[in-house]
Amino acid sequence: MPDLLLELRSEEIPARMQRKAAGDLRKMLADGLVEAGLTYEAAREYWTPRRLTLDIRGLNARSKDIHEDIKGPSTSAPEQAVQGFLRKAGLSSITEAHVHSDPKKGDFYVAHISKPGRAAEEIIAGLVPDIIRTFPWPKSMRWGPASAKPGSLRWVRPLQSILCTFGPETEEPVVVDFEIDGIRSGNITYGHRFHAPGEITVRRFDDYVSKLEAAKVVLDADRRKEIILADARNLAFANGLDLVEDEGLLEEVSGLVEWPVVLMGEFEEAFLAIPAEVIRLTIRANQKCFVTRPQGEGEALSSRFILTANIEASDGGKEIVHGNGKVVCARLSDALYFWKTDQGDLPDLVELEASAEKFGLDLKKPLDQRMARLDHLNVTFHAKLGTQGERVQRIKRLAEELAPIVGADRLPAGRAAVLAKADLTTEVVGEFPELQGAMGRKYALLQGEHSSVAAAIEEHYKPQGPSDRVPTDPVSIAVALADKLDTLVGFWTINEKPTGSKDPYALRRAALGVVRILIENGIRYPLLQLPVYEIIEPSYRPKVSIVDDLTSDDFYRDDFDNIIESIEDDQVEQVDRELLERAIRFARRQFDLGKFEDSKSEEDGSRYHIEIKGPVFDFANPHRDLLAFFHDRLKVYLRDQGARHDLIDAVITPQSDDLLRIVRRVEALGSFLDTEDGKNLLAGTKRAANILAAEEKKKTAVAETVEPALFRQDAEKSLFAAVNQAEKQAGEAIQNQDFSAAMLALSVLREPVDSFFEHVLVNDEDLSVRANRLALLARIRTATGQVADFSKIAG
């Protein structure tokens, strides 16, 4: 079977785009070949900074002939139907169709279509130019004189050559000939830009790889990564050091070189006074280099770094090392300046005194100064949710309220919340935003804060993903929950919720963080009773102002709900009442229309107008939607933990706001249903529920209570006694949060339920007996419903 080799060679492709681009090329070409009627055995993509390569093995030499019969209308059909058939079949005249007969339907037209197969070279020559023109680069460019013409070729970087050969191993492959914007395909490629820039003639993939290797190009990106990692480890080890490995950096560096050469550089040891995270980020971000640490000395770094060159220099890489060292030292000088500046006093301390008093800050401490500056500058958190300073106030109040719930002291929780965002105004975080929290912790320890407070400043951002750890220190838990709940309630209040794949404020991650913190720390508390709703909501509520047009003064300004209360309690003068009632009517109209930012009434003949500022808030039912969002995140979390989706649905109700309680129920239910008693009880309970549902649908009478005097069978009496016992014991167990005991209590129903359905006919001829027996089935549903809705469980 023939093989296809395709290479698209260009100027350097950005490292972050290479892997996806190679995958896109493989998918687009493979899908196109299959759609054209060709099949293949295997396809694999390769990439370097200057080329995307595709190797397709076992490709058909020709697509199959196609024979198809297209059935048309009756020979007596109107002309319009006949013309539609001709267009569908691709016929120019009805004389090209055949007439078939059917004993029932009569004569009708049939088009016998035969399409001969096409050579694979022809198909490929048509496909590749289309793929190149429609390739989904995140960013692309035009170049050269042709770029001035409409519809000229676009590529991520200037496309220089196309190699495309096709043929079996036993024969000389042919060049698949095509041309796009003056670039004609061939069997020529080029090696390393500096070491081997000359032409290389290629036949098929095997000699393509070997010739490129000889020309100082390692085609396989994963092999380049292995070379870089192994050489870096060995070089570090030879110098008594350990490599600080970085998978993301390794992926990026492997996309910057075709012929990796690993070298070691060095910077001045004085720079080791900078925190290790800052050194690592500085060298990584600016020079794409790895850092090292002394063997067996924990997290402390050494003054040596590993760089990857793209050439074998004649001087062994000395000039490359020297040049990189100069740049690294310059960058570290900046970082050292940032680090020292952040530990000094700010120049505008007098202006910060009001903010310091508001938050109880000590302006003798550098981190306190930065928090005061954050508030003083009125840095916006969100246009509709206020400033960072206002947000910190909310987080502080909430953290103090949450502290006793999670086992923390109020004082350190409040202090940690106040300092949690202070490092946002530091020089280091300004340069490296990814260090927010981590730098706050370091600065807090330097100024003598308690270790729990310092830890909370860093950990309140956690978890930042499903694989990130959750905070376990009580102070960290309080601040992390306060931060995330403030974010969620705030954005829910202003109706900025995630939609589809769009989640610009990472609200799904915040909700999952709340879920994980509560569950993995064993914190049981109903979400709807958390003080977050009382603490946060008022600051989000819309403000209503009545403005005097003559003086431009606010005649009245208050929260919308306070205005309503003031009128209801008759707390305003009669002269104000008409204006306030107008304000309420206008505000309600704005809420209904969703217009709430700088809204103004336009009522002629009045010297006053009404302005609404702030978010629209659903006062009638503000939190159920958010609770449902938590439920969705909880379901994702539990499914990732291996829980059955039907058990989760059986346990969760719209009112379930204790997430840990839900998890414990799911665990107990799963364990119970794995037993023989659980499986049989499930079958019996679902049978009872199905009978009840069918009879209720037919509006059959069901007694309000079970009347023992109407029992005619011993099985009824046994089931009634068992249900009474199970209902009581399961209820007590649930009250004690012992869900395993609740399941054990339900297990006694298994035998009486089986016996009831074996010996008792529910739909008795006596209507009163029937209604009584249906009421007994309803009691089974009620007893099991204390634990879960068994009707939602599969099986």
mmCIF file of C-alpha atoms in Angstrom, residues 265-268 271 274 279 282-284 286-291 303-307 320-336:
data_model
loop_
_atom_site.group_PDB
_atom_site.id
_atom_site.type_symbol
_atom_site.label_atom_id
_atom_site.label_comp_id
_atom_site.label_asym_id
_atom_site.label_seq_id
_atom_site.Cartn_x
_atom_site.Cartn_y
_atom_site.Cartn_z
ATOM 1 C CA GLY A 265 25.139 29.564 32.619
ATOM 2 C CA GLU A 266 25.682 31.380 35.900
ATOM 3 C CA PHE A 267 24.594 34.571 37.658
ATOM 4 C CA GLU A 268 25.927 36.394 40.709
ATOM 5 C CA PHE A 271 20.815 37.527 43.552
ATOM 6 C CA ILE A 274 15.577 37.110 45.983
ATOM 7 C CA ILE A 279 14.281 33.947 40.391
ATOM 8 C CA THR A 282 12.404 35.789 35.937
ATOM 9 C CA ILE A 283 14.726 33.315 34.242
ATOM 10 C CA ARG A 284 11.866 31.243 32.827
ATOM 11 C CA ASN A 286 12.637 36.169 29.963
ATOM 12 C CA GLN A 287 15.253 33.617 28.879
ATOM 13 C CA LYS A 288 13.368 30.291 28.707
ATOM 14 C CA CYS A 289 15.958 28.708 31.007
ATOM 15 C CA PHE A 290 15.770 26.105 33.774
ATOM 16 C CA VAL A 291 17.052 26.769 37.285
ATOM 17 C CA SER A 303 23.342 30.456 40.978
ATOM 18 C CA ARG A 304 23.538 28.277 37.865
ATOM 19 C CA PHE A 305 20.894 27.863 35.183
ATOM 20 C CA ILE A 306 20.396 25.588 32.165
ATOM 21 C CA LEU A 307 19.785 27.005 28.695
ATOM 22 C CA ILE A 320 25.949 31.974 24.024
ATOM 23 C CA VAL A 321 26.348 31.334 27.754
ATOM 24 C CA HIS A 322 27.933 34.749 28.286
ATOM 25 C CA GLY A 323 25.173 36.572 26.418
ATOM 26 C CA ASN A 324 22.398 34.761 28.267
ATOM 27 C CA GLY A 325 24.154 35.390 31.584
ATOM 28 C CA LYS A 326 24.227 39.141 30.938
ATOM 29 C CA VAL A 327 20.505 39.241 30.190
ATOM 30 C CA VAL A 328 19.666 37.064 33.206
ATOM 31 C CA CYS A 329 21.697 39.313 35.514
ATOM 32 C CA ALA A 330 19.958 42.404 34.152
ATOM 33 C CA ARG A 331 16.542 40.844 34.724
ATOM 34 C CA LEU A 332 17.481 39.688 38.228
ATOM 35 C CA SER A 333 18.716 43.192 39.039
ATOM 36 C CA ASP A 334 15.210 44.437 38.279
ATOM 37 C CA ALA A 335 13.700 41.666 40.405
ATOM 38 C CA LEU A 336 16.024 42.480 43.318
#
